[in-house]
Amino acid sequence: MSQSIEVLNLRTQRDFQYVLKMETQMKGLKAKFRQIEDDRKTLMTKHFQELKEKMDELLPLIPVLEQYKTDAKLITHFKEEIRNLSAVLTGIQEEIGAYDYEELHQRVLSLETRLRDCMKKLTCGKLMKITGPITVKTSGTRFGAWMTDPLASEKNNRVWYMDSYTNNKIVREYKSIADFVSGAESRTYNLPFKWAGTNHVVYNGSLYFNKYQSNIIIKYSFDMGRVLAQRSLEYAGFHNVYPYTWGGFSDIDLMADEIGLWAVYATNQNAGNIVISQLNQDTLEVLKSWSTGYPKRSAGESFMICGTLYVTNSHLTGAKVYYSYSTKTSTYEYTDIPFHNQYFHISMLDYNARDRALYAWNNGHQVLFNVTLFHIIKTEDDT
């Protein structure tokens, strides 16, 4: 299988595969209705059979929607709407010309709109499974970072590449993952400061990184080519005081999720345990902090999804997501979500909300993991 197909597959949002299929079928219905309107005189039984077959393909949407039991009334309404439309098409097949096609057309469009609204509610969820990895490329040293911007538009697929965990200031940019794989570099940035660790993040067009031998966070704009903000992360350990288990000056881990920008680190005040801080993306000011009870030096790597920190128990073989802390409820739990550490040494693991994937640097290999999230549909009554 070609690399381009692998890249396409990894970006597929598995949770939506059936719902998206329904969207395609509905578009087909819309085209067929237009055909009916343009030339009613040529309506044949065959046309209605095609309509019926397309509507039958909508029926698998019912068990998918049943998974989201927190919005039972909405789901029941969708189920009845689909069944009613199927019954209408059956009736049309038996008695051609007995129904208002425009009304039926509008009902299908209305259902499509409501399904899109339902899908918009599935933006966040709880981590249930990690699959993969898919090896995108093999390059660089054992340690490094690579990433895309989760807030970039669909057409903007730039990749940034930062080799090594210290003594480097060069960031390489590629216009797409395909260019990254082929090595077709589009631009190089020479940062004003060296970085520490591999836990950088690109967010809304800017690079956020930990300045070498300090607890200072830097915001660097790629478009403007200069530093926009810098701020000391108060009490944060640095320069291998509180790194992850693999070391590498990984004391301060910057990350982003559906909620915003985060810093994960440890302090003496919290006895070397992990502290989670939400940051203002413009000023780097700490908006709020949470103190956990998980020792930073015992963590392999960590990442944020929907305001929850997920911590791995090791950077070596046999690693799994072992601990999670919810900033929404200020509670933690121990988990058991294994994943395949194919190359035996992970030095960077970050979640990308746009791709619904984990980007990892695994012993000189740039890999991607797909994630499966358990979604809860938010209803109008939720606060």
PDB file of C-alpha atoms in Angstrom, residues 57-348:
ATOM      1  CA  GLU A  57     -28.351   1.996   3.123  1.00  0.00           C
ATOM      2  CA  LEU A  58     -29.304   4.672   5.644  1.00  0.00           C
ATOM      3  CA  LEU A  59     -30.674   2.055   8.030  1.00  0.00           C
ATOM      4  CA  PRO A  60     -27.213   1.147   9.534  1.00  0.00           C
ATOM      5  CA  LEU A  61     -27.269   4.634  11.049  1.00  0.00           C
ATOM      6  CA  ILE A  62     -29.789   3.364  13.603  1.00  0.00           C
ATOM      7  CA  PRO A  63     -27.423   1.099  15.632  1.00  0.00           C
ATOM      8  CA  VAL A  64     -24.708   3.780  15.455  1.00  0.00           C
ATOM      9  CA  LEU A  65     -26.983   6.386  16.962  1.00  0.00           C
ATOM     10  CA  GLU A  66     -28.140   3.911  19.615  1.00  0.00           C
ATOM     11  CA  GLN A  67     -24.648   3.964  21.091  1.00  0.00           C
ATOM     12  CA  TYR A  68     -25.209   7.516  22.265  1.00  0.00           C
ATOM     13  CA  LYS A  69     -27.828   6.736  24.905  1.00  0.00           C
ATOM     14  CA  THR A  70     -27.466  10.014  26.752  1.00  0.00           C
ATOM     15  CA  ASP A  71     -29.716  11.656  24.169  1.00  0.00           C
ATOM     16  CA  ALA A  72     -32.385   8.997  23.821  1.00  0.00           C
ATOM     17  CA  LYS A  73     -35.160  11.293  22.613  1.00  0.00           C
ATOM     18  CA  LEU A  74     -33.064  12.693  19.782  1.00  0.00           C
ATOM     19  CA  ILE A  75     -31.951   9.215  18.734  1.00  0.00           C
ATOM     20  CA  THR A  76     -35.521   7.873  18.748  1.00  0.00           C
ATOM     21  CA  HIS A  77     -36.631  10.796  16.612  1.00  0.00           C
ATOM     22  CA  PHE A  78     -33.861  10.118  14.087  1.00  0.00           C
ATOM     23  CA  LYS A  79     -34.787   6.438  13.946  1.00  0.00           C
ATOM     24  CA  GLU A  80     -38.455   7.200  13.276  1.00  0.00           C
ATOM     25  CA  GLU A  81     -37.534   9.813  10.664  1.00  0.00           C
ATOM     26  CA  ILE A  82     -35.422   7.309   8.733  1.00  0.00           C
ATOM     27  CA  ARG A  83     -38.075   4.593   8.970  1.00  0.00           C
ATOM     28  CA  ASN A  84     -40.791   7.043   7.851  1.00  0.00           C
ATOM     29  CA  LEU A  85     -38.761   8.109   4.834  1.00  0.00           C
ATOM     30  CA  SER A  86     -38.195   4.461   3.944  1.00  0.00           C
ATOM     31  CA  ALA A  87     -41.918   3.821   4.163  1.00  0.00           C
ATOM     32  CA  VAL A  88     -42.643   6.821   1.929  1.00  0.00           C
ATOM     33  CA  LEU A  89     -40.285   5.543  -0.722  1.00  0.00           C
ATOM     34  CA  THR A  90     -41.921   2.113  -0.571  1.00  0.00           C
ATOM     35  CA  GLY A  91     -45.285   3.768  -1.090  1.00  0.00           C
ATOM     36  CA  ILE A  92     -43.986   5.723  -4.056  1.00  0.00           C
ATOM     37  CA  GLN A  93     -42.774   2.519  -5.610  1.00  0.00           C
ATOM     38  CA  GLU A  94     -46.294   1.098  -5.375  1.00  0.00           C
ATOM     39  CA  GLU A  95     -48.072   4.196  -6.595  1.00  0.00           C
ATOM     40  CA  ILE A  96     -45.921   6.405  -8.811  1.00  0.00           C
ATOM     41  CA  GLY A  97     -46.642  10.081  -8.622  1.00  0.00           C
ATOM     42  CA  ALA A  98     -48.723   9.936  -5.419  1.00  0.00           C
ATOM     43  CA  TYR A  99     -46.347  11.986  -3.222  1.00  0.00           C
ATOM     44  CA  ASP A 100     -45.032  15.523  -3.095  1.00  0.00           C
ATOM     45  CA  TYR A 101     -41.398  15.076  -4.105  1.00  0.00           C
ATOM     46  CA  GLU A 102     -40.415  18.566  -2.985  1.00  0.00           C
ATOM     47  CA  GLU A 103     -41.659  17.865   0.528  1.00  0.00           C
ATOM     48  CA  LEU A 104     -39.771  14.579   0.637  1.00  0.00           C
ATOM     49  CA  HIS A 105     -36.660  16.341  -0.623  1.00  0.00           C
ATOM     50  CA  GLN A 106     -36.903  18.927   2.146  1.00  0.00           C
ATOM     51  CA  ARG A 107     -37.365  16.236   4.797  1.00  0.00           C
ATOM     52  CA  VAL A 108     -34.154  14.504   3.711  1.00  0.00           C
ATOM     53  CA  LEU A 109     -32.265  17.814   3.752  1.00  0.00           C
ATOM     54  CA  SER A 110     -33.647  18.588   7.208  1.00  0.00           C
ATOM     55  CA  LEU A 111     -32.518  15.205   8.505  1.00  0.00           C
ATOM     56  CA  GLU A 112     -29.053  15.781   7.033  1.00  0.00           C
ATOM     57  CA  THR A 113     -28.808  19.156   8.804  1.00  0.00           C
ATOM     58  CA  ARG A 114     -29.793  17.656  12.141  1.00  0.00           C
ATOM     59  CA  LEU A 115     -27.289  14.832  11.737  1.00  0.00           C
ATOM     60  CA  ARG A 116     -24.551  17.393  11.123  1.00  0.00           C
ATOM     61  CA  ASP A 117     -25.583  19.206  14.300  1.00  0.00           C
ATOM     62  CA  CYS A 118     -25.383  15.916  16.159  1.00  0.00           C
ATOM     63  CA  MET A 119     -21.878  15.258  14.844  1.00  0.00           C
ATOM     64  CA  LYS A 120     -20.732  18.686  16.065  1.00  0.00           C
ATOM     65  CA  LYS A 121     -21.509  17.562  19.604  1.00  0.00           C
ATOM     66  CA  LEU A 122     -18.960  14.735  19.346  1.00  0.00           C
ATOM     67  CA  THR A 123     -15.906  16.954  19.644  1.00  0.00           C
ATOM     68  CA  CYS A 124     -14.712  15.566  22.956  1.00  0.00           C
ATOM     69  CA  GLY A 125     -14.524  12.206  24.599  1.00  0.00           C
ATOM     70  CA  LYS A 126     -12.721   9.823  26.915  1.00  0.00           C
ATOM     71  CA  LEU A 127      -9.759   7.781  25.668  1.00  0.00           C
ATOM     72  CA  MET A 128     -10.702   4.119  25.241  1.00  0.00           C
ATOM     73  CA  LYS A 129      -8.119   2.627  22.863  1.00  0.00           C
ATOM     74  CA  ILE A 130      -4.859   3.363  21.027  1.00  0.00           C
ATOM     75  CA  THR A 131      -4.106   1.557  17.753  1.00  0.00           C
ATOM     76  CA  GLY A 132      -1.110   1.540  15.429  1.00  0.00           C
ATOM     77  CA  PRO A 133       1.493   2.736  15.047  1.00  0.00           C
ATOM     78  CA  ILE A 134       1.824   3.791  11.439  1.00  0.00           C
ATOM     79  CA  THR A 135       5.443   4.566  10.627  1.00  0.00           C
ATOM     80  CA  VAL A 136       5.492   7.765   8.599  1.00  0.00           C
ATOM     81  CA  LYS A 137       9.257   8.191   8.314  1.00  0.00           C
ATOM     82  CA  THR A 138      12.589   7.115   9.775  1.00  0.00           C
ATOM     83  CA  SER A 139      14.981   9.993  10.282  1.00  0.00           C
ATOM     84  CA  GLY A 140      17.027  11.993  12.758  1.00  0.00           C
ATOM     85  CA  THR A 141      18.518  10.979  16.075  1.00  0.00           C
ATOM     86  CA  ARG A 142      16.885   8.846  18.772  1.00  0.00           C
ATOM     87  CA  PHE A 143      15.193  11.925  20.237  1.00  0.00           C
ATOM     88  CA  GLY A 144      13.143  14.668  18.620  1.00  0.00           C
ATOM     89  CA  ALA A 145       9.720  16.065  17.839  1.00  0.00           C
ATOM     90  CA  TRP A 146       7.462  16.479  14.824  1.00  0.00           C
ATOM     91  CA  MET A 147       4.009  17.984  14.655  1.00  0.00           C
ATOM     92  CA  THR A 148       1.220  19.715  12.730  1.00  0.00           C
ATOM     93  CA  ASP A 149      -0.990  22.589  13.842  1.00  0.00           C
ATOM     94  CA  PRO A 150      -4.349  21.379  15.255  1.00  0.00           C
ATOM     95  CA  LEU A 151      -5.922  24.786  14.525  1.00  0.00           C
ATOM     96  CA  ALA A 152      -4.780  24.945  10.892  1.00  0.00           C
ATOM     97  CA  SER A 153      -7.359  24.850   8.103  1.00  0.00           C
ATOM     98  CA  GLU A 154      -8.070  21.614   6.261  1.00  0.00           C
ATOM     99  CA  LYS A 155      -5.930  22.778   3.332  1.00  0.00           C
ATOM    100  CA  ASN A 156      -2.988  23.689   5.573  1.00  0.00           C
ATOM    101  CA  ASN A 157      -1.092  20.490   6.364  1.00  0.00           C
ATOM    102  CA  ARG A 158       2.341  21.892   7.177  1.00  0.00           C
ATOM    103  CA  VAL A 159       4.676  19.671   9.207  1.00  0.00           C
ATOM    104  CA  TRP A 160       7.398  20.921  11.567  1.00  0.00           C
ATOM    105  CA  TYR A 161      10.420  18.860  12.497  1.00  0.00           C
ATOM    106  CA  MET A 162      12.800  19.458  15.445  1.00  0.00           C
ATOM    107  CA  ASP A 163      15.617  16.947  15.798  1.00  0.00           C
ATOM    108  CA  SER A 164      17.354  16.314  19.144  1.00  0.00           C
ATOM    109  CA  TYR A 165      16.433  17.469  22.659  1.00  0.00           C
ATOM    110  CA  THR A 166      19.151  20.106  23.165  1.00  0.00           C
ATOM    111  CA  ASN A 167      21.870  22.171  21.481  1.00  0.00           C
ATOM    112  CA  ASN A 168      19.679  22.930  18.473  1.00  0.00           C
ATOM    113  CA  LYS A 169      17.759  25.935  17.158  1.00  0.00           C
ATOM    114  CA  ILE A 170      16.795  24.735  13.651  1.00  0.00           C
ATOM    115  CA  VAL A 171      13.142  24.011  12.843  1.00  0.00           C
ATOM    116  CA  ARG A 172      12.407  22.463   9.450  1.00  0.00           C
ATOM    117  CA  GLU A 173       9.061  22.998   7.739  1.00  0.00           C
ATOM    118  CA  TYR A 174       7.326  20.861   5.089  1.00  0.00           C
ATOM    119  CA  LYS A 175       4.163  21.798   3.186  1.00  0.00           C
ATOM    120  CA  SER A 176       2.538  18.395   3.717  1.00  0.00           C
ATOM    121  CA  ILE A 177       3.134  14.967   5.169  1.00  0.00           C
ATOM    122  CA  ALA A 178       3.892  13.745   1.641  1.00  0.00           C
ATOM    123  CA  ASP A 179       6.661  16.349   1.361  1.00  0.00           C
ATOM    124  CA  PHE A 180       7.869  15.399   4.820  1.00  0.00           C
ATOM    125  CA  VAL A 181       8.131  11.757   3.781  1.00  0.00           C
ATOM    126  CA  SER A 182       9.967  12.630   0.557  1.00  0.00           C
ATOM    127  CA  GLY A 183      12.237  15.162   2.312  1.00  0.00           C
ATOM    128  CA  ALA A 184      11.017  18.140   0.250  1.00  0.00           C
ATOM    129  CA  GLU A 185      11.731  20.837   2.812  1.00  0.00           C
ATOM    130  CA  SER A 186       9.957  24.156   2.193  1.00  0.00           C
ATOM    131  CA  ARG A 187      11.497  26.436   4.811  1.00  0.00           C
ATOM    132  CA  THR A 188      13.971  26.529   7.710  1.00  0.00           C
ATOM    133  CA  TYR A 189      13.673  28.632  10.868  1.00  0.00           C
ATOM    134  CA  ASN A 190      16.629  29.572  13.036  1.00  0.00           C
ATOM    135  CA  LEU A 191      15.182  30.192  16.497  1.00  0.00           C
ATOM    136  CA  PRO A 192      16.700  32.906  18.714  1.00  0.00           C
ATOM    137  CA  PHE A 193      17.141  30.390  21.560  1.00  0.00           C
ATOM    138  CA  LYS A 194      18.015  26.719  21.882  1.00  0.00           C
ATOM    139  CA  TRP A 195      15.213  24.496  23.083  1.00  0.00           C
ATOM    140  CA  ALA A 196      15.165  21.988  25.937  1.00  0.00           C
ATOM    141  CA  GLY A 197      13.538  18.581  25.617  1.00  0.00           C
ATOM    142  CA  THR A 198      11.220  17.374  22.870  1.00  0.00           C
ATOM    143  CA  ASN A 199       7.903  18.532  24.272  1.00  0.00           C
ATOM    144  CA  HIS A 200       7.153  21.454  21.978  1.00  0.00           C
ATOM    145  CA  VAL A 201       3.830  22.241  20.332  1.00  0.00           C
ATOM    146  CA  VAL A 202       2.665  24.230  17.316  1.00  0.00           C
ATOM    147  CA  TYR A 203      -0.638  25.935  18.032  1.00  0.00           C
ATOM    148  CA  ASN A 204      -2.488  28.500  15.920  1.00  0.00           C
ATOM    149  CA  GLY A 205       0.554  29.320  13.792  1.00  0.00           C
ATOM    150  CA  SER A 206       3.086  29.670  16.608  1.00  0.00           C
ATOM    151  CA  LEU A 207       5.688  27.385  18.136  1.00  0.00           C
ATOM    152  CA  TYR A 208       5.722  27.046  21.930  1.00  0.00           C
ATOM    153  CA  PHE A 209       8.904  25.645  23.449  1.00  0.00           C
ATOM    154  CA  ASN A 210      10.956  25.559  26.657  1.00  0.00           C
ATOM    155  CA  LYS A 211      14.066  27.742  26.498  1.00  0.00           C
ATOM    156  CA  TYR A 212      17.239  25.758  27.222  1.00  0.00           C
ATOM    157  CA  GLN A 213      18.461  25.749  30.852  1.00  0.00           C
ATOM    158  CA  SER A 214      15.449  27.687  32.127  1.00  0.00           C
ATOM    159  CA  ASN A 215      11.797  27.366  33.017  1.00  0.00           C
ATOM    160  CA  ILE A 216      10.940  30.056  30.457  1.00  0.00           C
ATOM    161  CA  ILE A 217       8.323  29.320  27.802  1.00  0.00           C
ATOM    162  CA  ILE A 218       8.786  30.935  24.385  1.00  0.00           C
ATOM    163  CA  LYS A 219       6.076  31.726  21.838  1.00  0.00           C
ATOM    164  CA  TYR A 220       7.571  32.067  18.348  1.00  0.00           C
ATOM    165  CA  SER A 221       5.500  33.083  15.309  1.00  0.00           C
ATOM    166  CA  PHE A 222       6.396  31.236  12.110  1.00  0.00           C
ATOM    167  CA  ASP A 223       4.693  33.802   9.879  1.00  0.00           C
ATOM    168  CA  MET A 224       6.342  36.805  11.560  1.00  0.00           C
ATOM    169  CA  GLY A 225       9.658  35.063  12.238  1.00  0.00           C
ATOM    170  CA  ARG A 226      10.059  36.423  15.744  1.00  0.00           C
ATOM    171  CA  VAL A 227       9.293  35.831  19.420  1.00  0.00           C
ATOM    172  CA  LEU A 228       5.849  37.129  20.391  1.00  0.00           C
ATOM    173  CA  ALA A 229       5.945  36.305  24.101  1.00  0.00           C
ATOM    174  CA  GLN A 230       8.053  34.661  26.796  1.00  0.00           C
ATOM    175  CA  ARG A 231       7.272  33.940  30.425  1.00  0.00           C
ATOM    176  CA  SER A 232       8.810  32.050  33.313  1.00  0.00           C
ATOM    177  CA  LEU A 233       6.732  29.104  34.552  1.00  0.00           C
ATOM    178  CA  GLU A 234       6.824  29.767  38.285  1.00  0.00           C
ATOM    179  CA  TYR A 235       8.445  27.055  40.451  1.00  0.00           C
ATOM    180  CA  ALA A 236       8.723  24.639  37.493  1.00  0.00           C
ATOM    181  CA  GLY A 237      11.747  22.357  37.634  1.00  0.00           C
ATOM    182  CA  PHE A 238      14.047  22.393  34.612  1.00  0.00           C
ATOM    183  CA  HIS A 239      17.262  20.933  33.196  1.00  0.00           C
ATOM    184  CA  ASN A 240      16.619  17.334  34.299  1.00  0.00           C
ATOM    185  CA  VAL A 241      15.305  18.140  37.770  1.00  0.00           C
ATOM    186  CA  TYR A 242      11.877  16.643  37.008  1.00  0.00           C
ATOM    187  CA  PRO A 243      12.075  15.024  33.565  1.00  0.00           C
ATOM    188  CA  TYR A 244      10.158  12.047  32.242  1.00  0.00           C
ATOM    189  CA  THR A 245      11.796   8.654  32.815  1.00  0.00           C
ATOM    190  CA  TRP A 246      13.933   8.944  29.677  1.00  0.00           C
ATOM    191  CA  GLY A 247      15.532  12.235  30.777  1.00  0.00           C
ATOM    192  CA  GLY A 248      16.478  14.559  27.937  1.00  0.00           C
ATOM    193  CA  PHE A 249      15.576  17.815  29.740  1.00  0.00           C
ATOM    194  CA  SER A 250      11.897  16.835  29.360  1.00  0.00           C
ATOM    195  CA  ASP A 251      10.909  18.717  32.523  1.00  0.00           C
ATOM    196  CA  ILE A 252       8.324  20.981  30.882  1.00  0.00           C
ATOM    197  CA  ASP A 253       5.857  19.416  28.452  1.00  0.00           C
ATOM    198  CA  LEU A 254       3.813  21.836  26.330  1.00  0.00           C
ATOM    199  CA  MET A 255       0.706  20.455  24.654  1.00  0.00           C
ATOM    200  CA  ALA A 256      -2.661  21.377  23.179  1.00  0.00           C
ATOM    201  CA  ASP A 257      -6.075  19.743  22.962  1.00  0.00           C
ATOM    202  CA  GLU A 258      -9.683  20.671  22.141  1.00  0.00           C
ATOM    203  CA  ILE A 259      -9.754  23.079  25.090  1.00  0.00           C
ATOM    204  CA  GLY A 260      -6.513  24.997  24.578  1.00  0.00           C
ATOM    205  CA  LEU A 261      -2.841  25.249  25.502  1.00  0.00           C
ATOM    206  CA  TRP A 262      -1.310  23.410  28.488  1.00  0.00           C
ATOM    207  CA  ALA A 263       1.966  23.010  30.367  1.00  0.00           C
ATOM    208  CA  VAL A 264       2.740  19.826  32.307  1.00  0.00           C
ATOM    209  CA  TYR A 265       5.654  19.963  34.746  1.00  0.00           C
ATOM    210  CA  ALA A 266       6.623  19.378  38.394  1.00  0.00           C
ATOM    211  CA  THR A 267       7.541  21.606  41.337  1.00  0.00           C
ATOM    212  CA  ASN A 268       9.170  21.243  44.715  1.00  0.00           C
ATOM    213  CA  GLN A 269       5.969  22.625  46.211  1.00  0.00           C
ATOM    214  CA  ASN A 270       4.086  19.618  44.829  1.00  0.00           C
ATOM    215  CA  ALA A 271       6.806  17.179  45.959  1.00  0.00           C
ATOM    216  CA  GLY A 272       7.936  16.494  42.389  1.00  0.00           C
ATOM    217  CA  ASN A 273       4.473  15.383  41.327  1.00  0.00           C
ATOM    218  CA  ILE A 274       2.902  16.517  38.080  1.00  0.00           C
ATOM    219  CA  VAL A 275       1.306  19.957  37.902  1.00  0.00           C
ATOM    220  CA  ILE A 276      -1.069  20.797  35.026  1.00  0.00           C
ATOM    221  CA  SER A 277      -1.447  24.452  34.037  1.00  0.00           C
ATOM    222  CA  GLN A 278      -3.728  25.925  31.423  1.00  0.00           C
ATOM    223  CA  LEU A 279      -2.019  28.795  29.598  1.00  0.00           C
ATOM    224  CA  ASN A 280      -3.183  31.900  27.816  1.00  0.00           C
ATOM    225  CA  GLN A 281      -1.948  31.316  24.266  1.00  0.00           C
ATOM    226  CA  ASP A 282      -1.139  35.003  23.746  1.00  0.00           C
ATOM    227  CA  THR A 283       0.528  36.043  27.013  1.00  0.00           C
ATOM    228  CA  LEU A 284       1.553  32.581  28.340  1.00  0.00           C
ATOM    229  CA  GLU A 285      -0.031  33.553  31.657  1.00  0.00           C
ATOM    230  CA  VAL A 286      -1.156  30.631  33.817  1.00  0.00           C
ATOM    231  CA  LEU A 287      -4.954  30.685  33.884  1.00  0.00           C
ATOM    232  CA  LYS A 288      -5.425  27.823  36.328  1.00  0.00           C
ATOM    233  CA  SER A 289      -3.345  24.962  37.779  1.00  0.00           C
ATOM    234  CA  TRP A 290      -4.071  21.480  39.101  1.00  0.00           C
ATOM    235  CA  SER A 291      -1.718  19.532  41.385  1.00  0.00           C
ATOM    236  CA  THR A 292      -1.766  15.769  40.832  1.00  0.00           C
ATOM    237  CA  GLY A 293      -0.255  13.012  42.920  1.00  0.00           C
ATOM    238  CA  TYR A 294       1.655  11.325  40.085  1.00  0.00           C
ATOM    239  CA  PRO A 295       5.487  11.597  40.251  1.00  0.00           C
ATOM    240  CA  LYS A 296       6.790  13.321  37.139  1.00  0.00           C
ATOM    241  CA  ARG A 297       9.986  11.263  37.069  1.00  0.00           C
ATOM    242  CA  SER A 298       7.921   8.032  36.998  1.00  0.00           C
ATOM    243  CA  ALA A 299       6.020   9.027  33.878  1.00  0.00           C
ATOM    244  CA  GLY A 300       7.117   7.803  30.451  1.00  0.00           C
ATOM    245  CA  GLU A 301       5.280  10.533  28.504  1.00  0.00           C
ATOM    246  CA  SER A 302       1.893  12.242  28.733  1.00  0.00           C
ATOM    247  CA  PHE A 303      -0.685  14.011  26.568  1.00  0.00           C
ATOM    248  CA  MET A 304      -3.956  15.926  26.948  1.00  0.00           C
ATOM    249  CA  ILE A 305      -7.328  15.035  25.379  1.00  0.00           C
ATOM    250  CA  CYS A 306     -10.404  17.125  26.166  1.00  0.00           C
ATOM    251  CA  GLY A 307      -8.945  18.539  29.370  1.00  0.00           C
ATOM    252  CA  THR A 308      -7.792  15.178  30.721  1.00  0.00           C
ATOM    253  CA  LEU A 309      -4.117  14.335  31.161  1.00  0.00           C
ATOM    254  CA  TYR A 310      -3.151  10.775  30.190  1.00  0.00           C
ATOM    255  CA  VAL A 311       0.153   9.489  31.585  1.00  0.00           C
ATOM    256  CA  THR A 312       2.098   6.473  30.304  1.00  0.00           C
ATOM    257  CA  ASN A 313       3.897   4.236  32.764  1.00  0.00           C
ATOM    258  CA  SER A 314       7.050   3.862  30.644  1.00  0.00           C
ATOM    259  CA  HIS A 315       8.853   5.077  27.537  1.00  0.00           C
ATOM    260  CA  LEU A 316      10.091   1.543  26.808  1.00  0.00           C
ATOM    261  CA  THR A 317       8.477  -1.674  25.569  1.00  0.00           C
ATOM    262  CA  GLY A 318       5.272  -2.724  27.307  1.00  0.00           C
ATOM    263  CA  ALA A 319       4.149   0.866  27.790  1.00  0.00           C
ATOM    264  CA  LYS A 320       0.520   1.678  28.472  1.00  0.00           C
ATOM    265  CA  VAL A 321      -1.596   4.612  29.575  1.00  0.00           C
ATOM    266  CA  TYR A 322      -1.611   3.994  33.286  1.00  0.00           C
ATOM    267  CA  TYR A 323      -3.063   7.126  34.897  1.00  0.00           C
ATOM    268  CA  SER A 324      -5.424   9.946  33.966  1.00  0.00           C
ATOM    269  CA  TYR A 325      -6.359  13.207  35.639  1.00  0.00           C
ATOM    270  CA  SER A 326      -9.450  15.207  34.717  1.00  0.00           C
ATOM    271  CA  THR A 327      -9.150  18.969  35.077  1.00  0.00           C
ATOM    272  CA  LYS A 328     -12.939  19.216  34.757  1.00  0.00           C
ATOM    273  CA  THR A 329     -13.576  17.217  37.943  1.00  0.00           C
ATOM    274  CA  SER A 330     -10.126  17.512  39.596  1.00  0.00           C
ATOM    275  CA  THR A 331     -10.094  13.737  40.030  1.00  0.00           C
ATOM    276  CA  TYR A 332      -7.791  10.942  38.873  1.00  0.00           C
ATOM    277  CA  GLU A 333      -8.076   7.264  38.037  1.00  0.00           C
ATOM    278  CA  TYR A 334      -5.741   4.419  37.159  1.00  0.00           C
ATOM    279  CA  THR A 335      -6.249   3.055  33.661  1.00  0.00           C
ATOM    280  CA  ASP A 336      -4.959   0.180  31.547  1.00  0.00           C
ATOM    281  CA  ILE A 337      -4.774   1.200  27.879  1.00  0.00           C
ATOM    282  CA  PRO A 338      -1.875  -0.588  26.154  1.00  0.00           C
ATOM    283  CA  PHE A 339      -0.266   0.559  22.927  1.00  0.00           C
ATOM    284  CA  HIS A 340       2.445  -0.921  20.727  1.00  0.00           C
ATOM    285  CA  ASN A 341       5.840   0.673  21.361  1.00  0.00           C
ATOM    286  CA  GLN A 342       7.254  -0.735  18.137  1.00  0.00           C
ATOM    287  CA  TYR A 343      10.730   0.781  18.332  1.00  0.00           C
ATOM    288  CA  PHE A 344      11.170   0.514  22.114  1.00  0.00           C
ATOM    289  CA  HIS A 345      11.985   4.120  23.051  1.00  0.00           C
ATOM    290  CA  ILE A 346       9.447   6.949  22.939  1.00  0.00           C
ATOM    291  CA  SER A 347      10.787  10.446  23.571  1.00  0.00           C
ATOM    292  CA  MET A 348       7.771  12.438  22.373  1.00  0.00           C
TER     293      MET A 348
END
